[in-house]
Amino acid sequence: MKKSITLVGAGGKMGLRLTRNLKVTEHEMRYLEVSAAGIEKLKEQDIKVSREEDAIPGADVVILAVPDIHLGKVSAQLIPGMKKNALVMTLDPAVARAGKLWLRKDLAYFIAHPAHPSVFNWEPSPEAQADFFGGNMARQAIVCALMQGGEDHYGTGELIARQMYAPVLKSFRVTMEQMALLEPALVETLSSSCLDLVREGMEEIIRRGVPAEAARE
């Protein structure tokens, strides 16, 4: 199912990971990047940055791989120029959940977020085992939400999400609200607090005389 895809923020931290995976797919890819550093990194991969007027109007899918702080402004700039019935993809539910994502009734909206590789994964090589972020060699799960659109849009979005976050072990369909409960509520708020508590506990038993290396092991 070949699509015309424009990746916005292609030279950024997350964008480069998606670029590496999407450039080897069957899709017709175009890449947008505004930072000099990002453009230079794309050049290192032999990727030419397109102009907005060439990349947005004809795209079947536009992936907004930009930081949340810029997503509202970028979506307001680019989404009005998209063709009817195209698909907008974002990587996180926060901006959409806050009502800051530019919306059009004649477009579909899809959100896909990686779960990152499990610490309990078994990978066939040391290099894959060391891929803690995912999207390179280690398998990971993803969560997908159709914010607006039909089932055909969901199918397209999930396929592309599997490709850009590859290798994908499992894909879970959730609502946008459920995804927001997972990230940031569960992951960043609850889990990070628990990890801080574990660290404080370890430091306390070291203070009480347990050898530090034994505590860490």
Tab-separated table of N, CA and C in Angstrom, residues 17-84:
chain	number	residue	atom	x	y	z
A	17	ARG	N	15.197	8.959	13.743
A	17	ARG	CA	14.894	7.536	13.924
A	17	ARG	C	13.823	7.089	12.927
A	18	LEU	N	12.800	7.934	12.756
A	18	LEU	CA	11.737	7.589	11.812
A	18	LEU	C	12.255	7.630	10.380
A	19	THR	N	13.104	8.609	10.095
A	19	THR	CA	13.686	8.720	8.755
A	19	THR	C	14.432	7.455	8.376
A	20	ARG	N	15.240	6.962	9.297
A	20	ARG	CA	16.042	5.763	9.029
A	20	ARG	C	15.160	4.574	8.655
A	21	ASN	N	14.017	4.444	9.319
A	21	ASN	CA	13.136	3.310	9.044
A	21	ASN	C	12.253	3.527	7.817
A	22	LEU	N	11.751	4.741	7.654
A	22	LEU	CA	10.801	4.984	6.563
A	22	LEU	C	11.467	5.082	5.197
A	23	LYS	N	12.728	5.475	5.159
A	23	LYS	CA	13.379	5.660	3.856
A	23	LYS	C	13.584	4.341	3.108
A	24	VAL	N	13.470	3.213	3.811
A	24	VAL	CA	13.650	1.913	3.157
A	24	VAL	C	12.312	1.227	2.874
A	25	THR	N	11.203	1.933	3.078
A	25	THR	CA	9.884	1.362	2.791
A	25	THR	C	9.502	1.625	1.339
A	26	GLU	N	8.330	1.143	0.970
A	26	GLU	CA	7.849	1.308	-0.401
A	26	GLU	C	7.257	2.691	-0.660
A	27	HIS	N	7.117	3.502	0.385
A	27	HIS	CA	6.414	4.771	0.247
A	27	HIS	C	7.245	5.824	-0.492
A	28	GLU	N	6.534	6.769	-1.076
A	28	GLU	CA	7.174	7.942	-1.679
A	28	GLU	C	7.378	8.966	-0.569
A	29	MET	N	8.624	9.157	-0.158
A	29	MET	CA	8.922	9.970	1.020
A	29	MET	C	9.404	11.372	0.642
A	30	ARG	N	8.948	12.351	1.435
A	30	ARG	CA	9.489	13.710	1.405
A	30	ARG	C	9.778	14.118	2.845
A	31	TYR	N	10.777	14.975	3.001
A	31	TYR	CA	11.250	15.311	4.340
A	31	TYR	C	11.304	16.826	4.514
A	32	LEU	N	10.776	17.301	5.648
A	32	LEU	CA	10.840	18.718	5.990
A	32	LEU	C	11.654	18.891	7.260
A	33	GLU	N	12.541	19.867	7.251
A	33	GLU	CA	13.371	20.183	8.416
A	33	GLU	C	13.803	21.640	8.302
A	34	VAL	N	13.785	22.375	9.431
A	34	VAL	CA	14.131	23.795	9.388
A	34	VAL	C	15.462	24.102	10.065
A	35	SER	N	15.905	23.260	10.987
A	35	SER	CA	17.146	23.558	11.706
A	35	SER	C	18.358	23.195	10.855
A	36	ALA	N	19.398	24.022	10.963
A	36	ALA	CA	20.623	23.770	10.200
A	36	ALA	C	21.259	22.448	10.612
A	37	ALA	N	21.242	22.163	11.916
A	37	ALA	CA	21.833	20.910	12.404
A	37	ALA	C	21.072	19.710	11.864
A	38	GLY	N	19.738	19.803	11.858
A	38	GLY	CA	18.924	18.708	11.350
A	38	GLY	C	19.123	18.484	9.864
A	39	ILE	N	19.220	19.568	9.108
A	39	ILE	CA	19.446	19.456	7.663
A	39	ILE	C	20.789	18.792	7.390
A	40	GLU	N	21.793	19.146	8.181
A	40	GLU	CA	23.119	18.557	8.008
A	40	GLU	C	23.101	17.062	8.310
A	41	LYS	N	22.366	16.667	9.349
A	41	LYS	CA	22.276	15.247	9.693
A	41	LYS	C	21.562	14.457	8.602
A	42	LEU	N	20.571	15.079	7.973
A	42	LEU	CA	19.880	14.414	6.871
A	42	LEU	C	20.798	14.273	5.659
A	43	LYS	N	21.629	15.277	5.427
A	43	LYS	CA	22.593	15.195	4.326
A	43	LYS	C	23.535	14.014	4.519
A	44	GLU	N	23.885	13.742	5.776
A	44	GLU	CA	24.768	12.615	6.070
A	44	GLU	C	24.128	11.287	5.683
A	45	GLN	N	22.788	11.269	5.603
A	45	GLN	CA	22.068	10.071	5.167
A	45	GLN	C	21.659	10.163	3.697
A	46	ASP	N	22.237	11.151	2.996
A	46	ASP	CA	21.932	11.365	1.572
A	46	ASP	C	20.461	11.676	1.342
A	47	ILE	N	19.883	12.442	2.257
A	47	ILE	CA	18.474	12.812	2.153
A	47	ILE	C	18.363	14.309	1.899
A	48	LYS	N	17.619	14.656	0.871
A	48	LYS	CA	17.406	16.046	0.506
A	48	LYS	C	16.123	16.556	1.140
A	49	VAL	N	16.194	17.735	1.735
A	49	VAL	CA	15.023	18.345	2.356
A	49	VAL	C	14.156	19.003	1.285
A	50	SER	N	12.858	18.756	1.356
A	50	SER	CA	11.914	19.322	0.388
A	50	SER	C	11.439	20.701	0.826
A	51	ARG	N	10.786	21.389	-0.078
A	51	ARG	CA	10.132	22.648	0.257
A	51	ARG	C	8.702	22.351	0.706
A	52	GLU	N	8.210	23.162	1.620
A	52	GLU	CA	6.865	22.954	2.157
A	52	GLU	C	5.817	22.910	1.055
A	53	GLU	N	5.919	23.815	0.088
A	53	GLU	CA	4.911	23.889	-0.974
A	53	GLU	C	4.943	22.673	-1.894
A	54	ASP	N	6.047	21.938	-1.885
A	54	ASP	CA	6.141	20.719	-2.693
A	54	ASP	C	5.757	19.471	-1.902
A	55	ALA	N	5.870	19.543	-0.575
A	55	ALA	CA	5.732	18.344	0.251
A	55	ALA	C	4.367	18.176	0.902
A	56	ILE	N	3.647	19.261	1.128
A	56	ILE	CA	2.401	19.177	1.902
A	56	ILE	C	1.146	18.971	1.050
A	57	PRO	N	0.900	19.763	0.005
A	57	PRO	CA	-0.398	19.676	-0.693
A	57	PRO	C	-0.736	18.311	-1.269
A	58	GLY	N	0.243	17.559	-1.748
A	58	GLY	CA	-0.052	16.280	-2.387
A	58	GLY	C	0.126	15.072	-1.498
A	59	ALA	N	0.489	15.271	-0.237
A	59	ALA	CA	0.788	14.144	0.649
A	59	ALA	C	-0.470	13.392	1.070
A	60	ASP	N	-0.400	12.065	1.017
A	60	ASP	CA	-1.473	11.235	1.571
A	60	ASP	C	-1.405	11.226	3.094
A	61	VAL	N	-0.177	11.299	3.615
A	61	VAL	CA	0.058	11.240	5.060
A	61	VAL	C	1.107	12.282	5.428
A	62	VAL	N	0.840	13.043	6.482
A	62	VAL	CA	1.827	13.980	7.030
A	62	VAL	C	2.099	13.569	8.472
A	63	ILE	N	3.357	13.243	8.758
A	63	ILE	CA	3.764	12.839	10.104
A	63	ILE	C	4.426	14.033	10.782
A	64	LEU	N	3.877	14.463	11.911
A	64	LEU	CA	4.400	15.621	12.635
A	64	LEU	C	5.317	15.138	13.752
A	65	ALA	N	6.600	14.992	13.433
A	65	ALA	CA	7.590	14.506	14.401
A	65	ALA	C	8.347	15.691	14.994
A	66	VAL	N	7.602	16.571	15.641
A	66	VAL	CA	8.195	17.768	16.239
A	66	VAL	C	7.871	17.783	17.731
A	67	PRO	N	8.675	18.480	18.539
A	67	PRO	CA	8.409	18.536	19.983
A	67	PRO	C	7.025	19.106	20.285
A	68	ASP	N	6.432	18.640	21.377
A	68	ASP	CA	5.091	19.085	21.757
A	68	ASP	C	4.989	20.598	21.854
A	69	ILE	N	6.047	21.242	22.314
A	69	ILE	CA	6.011	22.688	22.512
A	69	ILE	C	5.816	23.439	21.196
A	70	HIS	N	6.190	22.815	20.084
A	70	HIS	CA	6.058	23.449	18.765
A	70	HIS	C	4.905	22.881	17.944
A	71	LEU	N	4.294	21.800	18.407
A	71	LEU	CA	3.344	21.065	17.574
A	71	LEU	C	2.105	21.885	17.217
A	72	GLY	N	1.587	22.656	18.162
A	72	GLY	CA	0.413	23.470	17.873
A	72	GLY	C	0.674	24.463	16.756
A	73	LYS	N	1.803	25.165	16.840
A	73	LYS	CA	2.158	26.167	15.832
A	73	LYS	C	2.431	25.527	14.480
A	74	VAL	N	3.169	24.414	14.484
A	74	VAL	CA	3.500	23.736	13.228
A	74	VAL	C	2.241	23.183	12.564
A	75	SER	N	1.341	22.607	13.364
A	75	SER	CA	0.111	22.057	12.785
A	75	SER	C	-0.751	23.163	12.178
A	76	ALA	N	-0.780	24.328	12.814
A	76	ALA	CA	-1.555	25.453	12.286
A	76	ALA	C	-0.969	25.971	10.981
A	77	GLN	N	0.332	25.810	10.819
A	77	GLN	CA	1.002	26.270	9.602
A	77	GLN	C	0.815	25.293	8.444
A	78	LEU	N	0.865	23.992	8.727
A	78	LEU	CA	0.907	23.000	7.652
A	78	LEU	C	-0.435	22.360	7.315
A	79	ILE	N	-1.245	22.076	8.320
A	79	ILE	CA	-2.477	21.319	8.091
A	79	ILE	C	-3.458	22.029	7.148
A	80	PRO	N	-3.583	23.368	7.192
A	80	PRO	CA	-4.494	24.013	6.230
A	80	PRO	C	-4.137	23.749	4.771
A	81	GLY	N	-2.890	23.409	4.482
A	81	GLY	CA	-2.472	23.172	3.104
A	81	GLY	C	-2.594	21.737	2.645
A	82	MET	N	-3.083	20.838	3.511
A	82	MET	CA	-3.194	19.428	3.144
A	82	MET	C	-4.429	19.171	2.288
A	83	LYS	N	-4.359	18.123	1.476
A	83	LYS	CA	-5.496	17.776	0.631
A	83	LYS	C	-6.571	17.062	1.447
A	84	LYS	N	-7.785	17.130	0.970
A	84	LYS	CA	-8.923	16.505	1.637
A	84	LYS	C	-8.724	15.000	1.775
